XYZ file of C-alpha atoms in Angstrom:
520
model
C 146.926 82.964 3.710
C 150.442 84.303 4.432
C 151.771 85.186 7.865
C 155.122 86.823 8.657
C 156.918 85.686 11.798
C 159.799 87.510 13.488
C 162.111 85.443 15.670
C 165.713 85.021 16.843
C 168.093 82.519 15.287
C 171.812 81.889 15.791
C 172.635 85.050 13.851
C 170.165 87.334 15.609
C 166.832 88.793 14.504
C 165.263 87.055 11.509
C 161.919 86.848 9.729
C 160.104 84.113 7.863
C 156.858 83.841 5.941
C 154.638 80.854 6.532
C 151.433 79.607 4.957
C 148.670 79.890 7.517
C 145.230 78.447 6.907
C 143.322 77.177 9.974
C 141.572 74.414 8.016
C 140.775 72.213 11.020
C 139.190 75.127 12.875
C 137.153 76.210 9.862
C 135.904 72.665 9.244
C 135.010 72.148 12.919
C 133.086 75.426 13.114
C 131.309 74.723 9.820
C 130.262 71.237 10.957
C 128.994 72.532 14.315
C 126.963 75.297 12.626
C 125.649 72.841 10.023
C 124.584 70.328 12.672
C 122.814 73.063 14.663
C 121.058 74.395 11.553
C 119.938 70.889 10.535
C 118.449 70.202 13.971
C 116.582 73.523 13.993
C 115.333 72.941 10.415
C 114.195 69.420 11.270
C 112.250 70.627 14.302
C 110.574 73.416 12.316
C 109.614 70.970 9.537
C 108.184 68.510 12.048
C 106.182 71.325 13.628
C 104.726 72.263 10.240
C 104.064 68.806 8.765
C 103.478 66.522 11.764
C 100.112 67.026 13.502
C 100.328 68.141 17.115
C 104.142 68.101 17.093
C 103.990 71.682 18.345
C 102.711 70.236 21.627
C 106.048 68.468 22.042
C 107.796 71.797 21.406
C 105.695 73.517 24.054
C 106.364 70.743 26.575
C 110.099 70.898 25.815
C 110.045 74.667 26.249
C 108.252 74.322 29.597
C 110.764 71.676 30.689
C 113.753 73.926 30.015
C 112.060 76.961 31.554
C 111.514 74.977 34.750
C 115.068 73.662 34.576
C 116.515 77.193 34.347
C 114.311 78.513 37.169
C 115.084 75.536 39.419
C 118.840 75.724 38.853
C 121.084 77.256 41.514
C 122.631 79.650 38.997
C 122.896 83.362 39.715
C 119.673 85.246 38.746
C 121.807 87.430 36.439
C 122.502 84.264 34.485
C 118.941 82.885 34.541
C 117.057 85.875 33.155
C 118.696 86.022 29.667
C 118.149 82.274 29.195
C 114.520 82.491 30.245
C 113.820 85.268 27.767
C 115.698 83.534 24.934
C 113.765 80.305 25.443
C 110.446 82.191 25.667
C 111.024 84.452 22.658
C 112.662 81.982 20.267
C 111.895 78.527 21.696
C 113.683 76.193 19.255
C 116.757 78.369 18.723
C 116.809 79.410 22.393
C 116.811 75.782 23.554
C 119.607 74.905 21.105
C 121.698 77.823 22.359
C 121.002 76.757 25.927
C 122.225 73.245 25.201
C 125.342 74.629 23.523
C 126.342 77.312 25.999
C 124.762 76.760 29.407
C 126.060 73.616 31.047
C 129.539 72.149 30.715
C 129.891 68.496 29.918
C 132.724 66.021 30.086
C 132.844 62.852 28.045
C 132.310 59.600 29.953
C 136.044 58.991 29.721
C 136.856 62.442 31.102
C 134.287 62.157 33.903
C 135.771 58.820 34.938
C 139.276 60.278 34.849
C 138.212 63.248 36.941
C 137.068 60.928 39.691
C 140.370 59.050 39.494
C 142.328 62.318 39.653
C 140.425 63.495 42.729
C 141.120 60.217 44.496
C 144.837 60.203 43.686
C 145.529 63.814 44.628
C 146.574 63.920 48.255
C 145.262 66.869 50.217
C 147.960 68.270 52.449
C 147.480 68.648 56.186
C 146.661 72.315 56.750
C 145.847 72.216 60.479
C 149.178 73.474 61.832
C 149.497 76.338 59.349
C 145.845 77.339 59.824
C 146.435 77.537 63.584
C 149.474 79.742 62.907
C 147.297 82.024 60.772
C 144.546 82.144 63.395
C 147.059 83.342 65.972
C 148.155 86.113 63.606
C 144.788 87.130 62.148
C 141.506 85.215 62.422
C 139.975 86.977 59.421
C 142.908 86.038 57.214
C 142.713 82.464 58.501
C 139.027 82.354 57.558
C 139.889 83.473 54.014
C 142.445 80.690 53.753
C 140.056 78.054 55.140
C 137.317 79.037 52.701
C 139.683 78.790 49.729
C 141.043 75.444 50.911
C 137.531 74.043 51.325
C 136.502 75.318 47.895
C 139.416 73.676 46.100
C 140.560 70.813 48.355
C 143.924 72.536 48.085
C 146.810 73.072 50.475
C 148.280 75.999 52.371
C 152.012 76.425 51.853
C 154.940 78.293 53.361
C 158.641 77.705 52.582
C 158.179 79.425 49.242
C 159.814 82.513 47.787
C 157.780 84.774 45.525
C 158.899 87.411 43.045
C 156.450 89.873 41.485
C 157.116 91.292 38.007
C 155.330 94.488 36.953
C 155.214 93.653 33.229
C 155.642 90.881 30.703
C 159.047 92.090 29.580
C 160.461 92.137 33.125
C 159.342 88.506 33.439
C 161.026 87.473 30.184
C 164.708 87.110 31.086
C 164.195 85.415 34.501
C 161.805 82.995 32.804
C 164.223 82.186 29.972
C 167.079 81.715 32.459
C 164.983 79.308 34.526
C 164.014 77.366 31.409
C 167.659 77.059 30.398
C 168.455 75.684 33.871
C 165.720 73.003 33.750
C 167.014 69.499 34.455
C 164.007 67.163 34.651
C 160.871 68.601 33.053
C 159.068 71.709 31.793
C 155.267 72.027 31.729
C 153.476 74.928 29.989
C 149.766 75.727 29.821
C 148.526 78.916 28.121
C 145.367 80.406 26.690
C 147.295 81.986 23.813
C 150.560 80.990 22.180
C 151.502 83.060 19.133
C 154.508 82.429 16.932
C 156.915 85.351 17.310
C 159.873 86.576 19.313
C 158.529 85.499 22.699
C 157.425 82.007 21.716
C 160.437 81.361 19.463
C 162.786 82.266 22.318
C 161.004 79.721 24.525
C 160.673 77.100 21.784
C 164.388 77.270 20.996
C 165.122 76.388 24.632
C 162.469 73.659 24.684
C 163.925 71.974 21.587
C 167.393 72.039 23.108
C 166.114 70.680 26.426
C 164.299 67.779 24.762
C 167.542 66.758 23.058
C 169.191 66.694 26.497
C 166.537 64.388 27.939
C 164.310 66.960 29.645
C 160.614 66.090 29.375
C 158.513 68.891 27.886
C 154.708 69.044 27.856
C 152.577 71.851 26.411
C 148.848 72.561 26.694
C 147.341 75.419 24.699
C 143.707 76.415 24.417
C 142.373 75.291 21.063
C 140.040 78.250 20.517
C 142.376 80.762 22.195
C 145.039 79.873 19.619
C 142.668 79.637 16.666
C 144.080 82.775 15.018
C 147.672 82.402 16.223
C 148.602 78.768 15.509
C 147.828 76.307 12.748
C 145.185 73.684 13.446
C 147.846 70.960 13.438
C 150.374 72.762 15.620
C 150.207 70.072 18.310
C 151.435 67.610 15.673
C 154.300 69.930 14.736
C 155.437 70.038 18.364
C 155.081 66.269 18.662
C 157.541 65.872 15.772
C 160.032 67.783 17.937
C 159.452 65.253 20.765
C 157.492 67.872 22.708
C 154.343 66.326 24.144
C 151.406 68.581 23.346
C 147.642 68.636 23.908
C 145.131 71.271 22.732
C 142.722 72.002 25.587
C 139.303 70.572 24.638
C 140.083 70.346 20.934
C 137.298 71.420 18.569
C 135.727 68.336 17.035
C 132.968 69.802 14.881
C 130.139 68.493 17.066
C 127.301 70.761 18.140
C 127.646 70.193 21.876
C 128.748 72.330 24.796
C 132.140 70.666 25.266
C 133.753 73.304 23.020
C 132.783 75.909 25.633
C 135.317 74.426 28.077
C 138.180 76.864 27.629
C 141.434 77.145 29.538
C 142.358 80.728 30.353
C 145.139 79.423 32.586
C 148.700 80.658 32.294
C 151.445 78.709 33.994
C 154.934 77.340 33.499
C 156.334 74.691 35.850
C 160.026 73.815 35.935
C 161.263 70.648 37.688
C 158.514 70.921 40.306
C 160.590 73.663 41.964
C 159.688 76.863 40.081
C 156.371 78.083 38.693
C 155.373 81.190 36.758
C 151.875 82.601 36.397
C 150.178 85.972 35.893
C 148.261 87.770 33.194
C 150.655 87.413 30.283
C 150.250 84.958 27.408
C 153.098 83.763 25.190
C 152.704 86.389 22.476
C 154.773 89.432 21.543
C 152.314 92.136 22.616
C 152.573 90.856 26.197
C 156.274 91.766 26.277
C 155.744 94.948 24.197
C 157.711 93.691 21.217
C 154.728 94.718 19.126
C 152.282 97.504 19.968
C 148.555 96.931 19.637
C 146.848 99.163 22.198
C 149.616 101.349 23.535
C 151.844 100.016 26.303
C 150.744 96.557 27.442
C 150.741 96.591 31.256
C 150.703 93.128 32.736
C 151.811 91.218 35.830
C 153.926 88.130 36.441
C 154.565 86.020 39.521
C 157.410 83.576 40.105
C 157.149 81.024 42.907
C 159.987 78.789 44.079
C 159.488 76.194 46.792
C 156.703 74.092 48.290
C 153.757 75.940 46.721
C 154.806 74.786 43.242
C 153.267 71.388 44.058
C 149.780 72.804 43.504
C 150.725 73.961 40.000
C 151.912 70.439 39.207
C 148.527 69.078 40.306
C 146.660 71.616 38.148
C 148.675 70.843 35.039
C 148.446 67.097 35.639
C 144.645 67.362 35.928
C 144.303 69.330 32.691
C 146.686 67.019 30.859
C 144.661 63.941 31.830
C 141.362 65.580 30.880
C 142.687 66.095 27.341
C 145.144 63.272 26.713
C 144.058 60.065 24.908
C 145.790 58.059 27.633
C 145.726 58.711 31.363
C 148.989 59.335 33.221
C 148.701 58.286 36.870
C 152.352 58.892 37.744
C 151.976 62.238 39.507
C 154.454 61.456 42.276
C 157.467 61.418 39.953
C 156.796 65.108 39.173
C 156.364 66.298 42.767
C 159.352 67.586 44.717
C 159.847 68.099 48.427
C 161.619 71.369 47.769
C 161.404 74.254 50.200
C 162.973 77.654 50.733
C 162.740 79.631 53.977
C 160.230 82.482 53.788
C 157.696 84.338 55.915
C 154.807 84.219 53.442
C 151.771 81.960 53.130
C 150.499 80.756 49.751
C 147.494 78.963 48.285
C 147.793 78.343 44.543
C 144.337 77.433 43.243
C 142.399 76.530 40.149
C 138.930 77.576 39.103
C 136.481 76.530 36.423
C 132.963 75.380 35.610
C 131.107 72.352 36.886
C 131.602 69.415 37.064
C 135.336 70.011 37.589
C 134.683 72.691 40.234
C 131.536 72.903 42.337
C 131.867 76.617 43.158
C 132.929 79.846 41.480
C 136.225 79.787 43.355
C 137.743 83.075 42.168
C 134.563 85.072 42.730
C 134.276 83.811 46.313
C 137.979 84.387 47.031
C 137.844 87.963 45.686
C 134.602 88.666 47.574
C 136.137 87.427 50.837
C 139.180 89.612 50.295
C 136.944 92.651 49.764
C 134.583 91.953 52.655
C 137.400 91.561 55.165
C 139.517 94.532 54.035
C 139.930 97.165 56.730
C 141.868 100.056 55.187
C 142.219 99.799 51.409
C 141.831 97.551 48.377
C 143.469 97.847 44.956
C 142.093 96.024 41.902
C 143.494 95.882 38.375
C 141.407 94.269 35.651
C 141.137 94.747 31.879
C 137.367 94.225 32.012
C 134.688 95.122 34.536
C 131.556 93.232 33.493
C 130.476 91.492 36.651
C 127.565 89.987 38.534
C 125.370 92.225 40.626
C 126.573 90.238 43.620
C 130.252 91.143 43.306
C 129.404 94.693 42.213
C 127.479 95.102 45.470
C 130.423 93.668 47.392
C 132.776 96.276 45.924
C 130.285 99.063 46.696
C 129.684 97.840 50.251
C 133.418 97.625 50.886
C 133.724 101.290 49.953
C 130.652 102.278 51.960
C 132.259 100.697 55.046
C 134.969 103.344 54.791
C 137.538 101.180 53.039
C 139.394 102.941 50.238
C 138.713 100.965 47.053
C 140.760 101.701 43.928
C 139.930 100.050 40.595
C 142.304 100.420 37.620
C 141.091 99.569 34.110
C 142.477 100.330 30.615
C 142.102 103.709 28.948
C 142.933 102.271 25.517
C 140.593 99.302 24.992
C 141.287 96.108 23.080
C 137.543 95.658 22.417
C 135.526 98.877 22.191
C 132.146 97.295 22.934
C 133.500 95.477 26.004
C 135.134 98.712 27.172
C 131.776 100.451 26.822
C 130.184 97.812 29.059
C 133.059 98.216 31.517
C 132.484 101.978 31.708
C 128.753 101.463 32.155
C 129.489 100.051 35.638
C 131.547 103.061 36.728
C 128.711 105.301 37.913
C 127.344 102.827 40.432
C 130.841 102.351 41.859
C 131.656 106.072 41.896
C 128.450 106.908 43.751
C 129.553 104.429 46.431
C 132.891 106.194 46.799
C 135.033 103.794 44.758
C 138.018 105.453 43.059
C 138.297 104.500 39.394
C 141.375 105.096 37.270
C 142.041 104.324 33.617
C 145.621 103.453 32.711
C 146.520 106.172 30.201
C 149.616 104.631 28.608
C 147.719 101.745 27.077
C 146.047 98.485 27.968
C 146.318 97.149 31.513
C 145.925 93.386 31.344
C 147.089 92.558 34.893
C 144.665 90.723 37.177
C 145.677 91.664 40.723
C 143.814 92.165 44.003
C 145.478 93.620 47.113
C 143.958 94.364 50.544
C 145.666 96.313 53.332
C 149.106 95.561 51.903
C 149.175 92.118 53.494
C 146.841 89.822 51.535
C 146.367 89.574 47.810
C 145.495 87.476 44.772
C 147.536 87.398 41.572
C 146.320 85.284 38.706
C 144.554 84.963 35.388
C 140.965 85.876 36.293
C 139.397 89.079 34.995
C 136.394 90.703 36.619
C 134.000 89.467 33.956
C 131.550 86.609 33.520
C 133.821 84.674 31.177
C 136.561 84.454 33.808
C 134.439 84.206 36.938
C 131.822 81.775 35.609
C 132.862 80.060 32.383
C 136.646 79.678 31.976
C 139.221 77.452 33.632
C 141.477 79.865 35.539
C 144.283 79.826 38.085
C 145.619 82.178 40.739
C 147.677 82.463 43.899
C 146.403 83.743 47.250
C 149.260 85.359 49.182
C 149.626 86.575 52.753
C 152.635 88.406 54.210
C 154.646 87.749 51.085
C 157.411 90.096 49.947
C 155.808 89.955 46.493
C 152.853 91.944 47.875
C 155.156 94.853 48.753
C 156.372 94.904 45.153
C 152.780 94.656 43.924
C 151.713 97.625 46.066
C 154.556 99.780 44.755
C 153.545 98.907 41.199
C 149.872 99.665 41.901
C 150.680 103.097 43.290
C 152.851 103.813 40.268
C 150.016 102.745 37.959
C 147.592 105.088 39.743
C 150.058 107.963 39.322
C 150.146 107.238 35.576
C 146.368 106.898 35.246
C 143.415 109.168 34.557
C 140.948 109.458 37.435
C 137.348 109.058 36.325
C 134.683 111.338 37.791
C 130.919 111.001 37.547
C 130.527 114.154 35.463
C 133.024 112.875 32.868
C 130.872 109.828 32.089
C 128.669 110.700 29.141
C 127.010 108.217 26.775
C 125.186 108.929 23.534
C 121.722 107.495 22.924
C 123.240 104.856 20.648
C 125.776 103.890 23.311
C 123.025 103.642 25.915
C 121.143 101.229 23.643
C 124.294 99.151 23.177
C 124.880 99.124 26.939
C 121.304 97.967 27.602
C 121.636 95.176 25.051
C 125.133 94.208 26.166
C 124.254 94.220 29.854
C 121.365 91.863 29.171
C 123.543 89.331 27.329
C 126.730 89.915 29.381
C 126.230 86.798 31.566
C 126.210 84.686 28.398
C 129.299 86.249 26.778
C-alpha cells in the first residue's frame, strides 16, 4: 500500500511516497476476532453435544442480566445491553465482556494506586473563598469539579484562545522552538503531513540539543494514519514514545480504553489543548469537509501543572517501566492574571469514578442565568443531559448550539439532527456551520465561565473515552471565545422545526442508531 506525504524540508515544500501497511493492527484485529469466534463456537458446540450444558448458558445469561440491572450505569446504557443479552445470549454476553466495562492489567491497577498517592492535591481553600465572595454559584461549580477529579484551582495563569487550528500553528511552533527542558505530546490522531512534519522537525532538533521529548498517541486513533511500528521509528530518533493502550490481539475490553486527549506541554510552563489533532485537515492544509473550524487554547503559568500530572499518569499506565519522578517536571511558574482555571481529565472507571465532563457541562448549564453557547461536532447524548439543555432554555436562558452543516460521518450527522426537534421545541437555538465542519468543543455561560477541551457531546466522549478540558472563570480567553462564537453564528444556518424532514428510511436508521448510540 502506497501513501504520499507532503512536508517541508530545508528547501521548502516536498513530497515523498512511503510504503504503508498496518500489519500489526491487522494481525491484532484478526487475532481478537478469531479468539471471539472460537469462544462462541466452543460454547455453541458444548450446548449441542454436552447434555444440560444449556442450563449453564441460561444461568450465565441470568447472571449478566442481573449484573446489568444492578449496575449504577445510566438507564440509556443498560437497555441496549439487556436486549442484546436476551436476544442473542452467547454473542450478547461476549460483546458485553468486550465493550462494557474497562479493565486495567494488574500492573496498571497497581500503578494507578501509586500515582494517586504521589500526586499532591493543592490547597484550594483560599481561592475557593475568593470565588465564594465573587459568586457562590461559580464557586460551587469549581468545588464540584475539584471533588470529582482531586484537582486544583489555579490563578496566576495567562490564557490565549485561538479560533482555528491554523491560528494555533505558528504560536505553537514558536513555543516548541523555545523549549529548553522537555516537550510532552499526547494526541488521539497524529498523521504524517505538513503539520506533523513541522513539529517533528523541531522535536528532532530539540532532542539533539538535550531536550527530553515524550509522545503518546492513541493506537486505534492512529491506525489509518501511522504505521504499526511508528513508536519504534520515533524511539530511533531518541524520542520516547508510547501508544496508548496498544492493541495486543487479545479479545478483552482493554482495547476499548482510548485516549481522545489533545495536549502539548512545554517545560512545565506552557500547555496547549483544544479540539485539533496533529493532522493537516485541522489546519486546513487539506480540505475534507469544507472549512475545518476548530478551537485551541494556550495556557502559561501555574495551571500547566495539572497537564503535567495528566500526561505523567497516562505515560505510566502505558510504559513498561514506571517513572515516579514527577517533581522534576513541575515548575513553580506563575504569571499575573485575573482568571481562575481548573484543567481536568476525564475517562472511564477505574481511572475516574464519575463522568467528569458530563457533570461539569451540566453544572454550567444549570447555573447559567442569561445565555449559553455550545459548539460540538456531534450531538448524540444521554437523555439526562438533553433534559438539562432543554430545562436551561425553559428557564428563560438563551441556549445556542452550533453543529456542522457538512458532516464527516453522514449516519452520525443524521443521529445528531434527530435530537434537534426536542431541543427546538424547548426554545433552544440550533445553528449549523455552513462553511464546513465545526470540530470545536466549547461551552460558554454568561460570558464569564466556560469549558474548552476535547469532549464532544456524544456517548463516546462523555462515557467511554479519556478526555481533557479546562474550566475557566473571568479569563480574557472567554472574551475571545465569545467573539468567535458570535461570528460562527453569523456564518451559520439557523435550523427551524419545519425544515427538519426525514424519509421513512432515515427514520428507521434513526430508531436503530438511537437504540445502539450508548454503545457506539
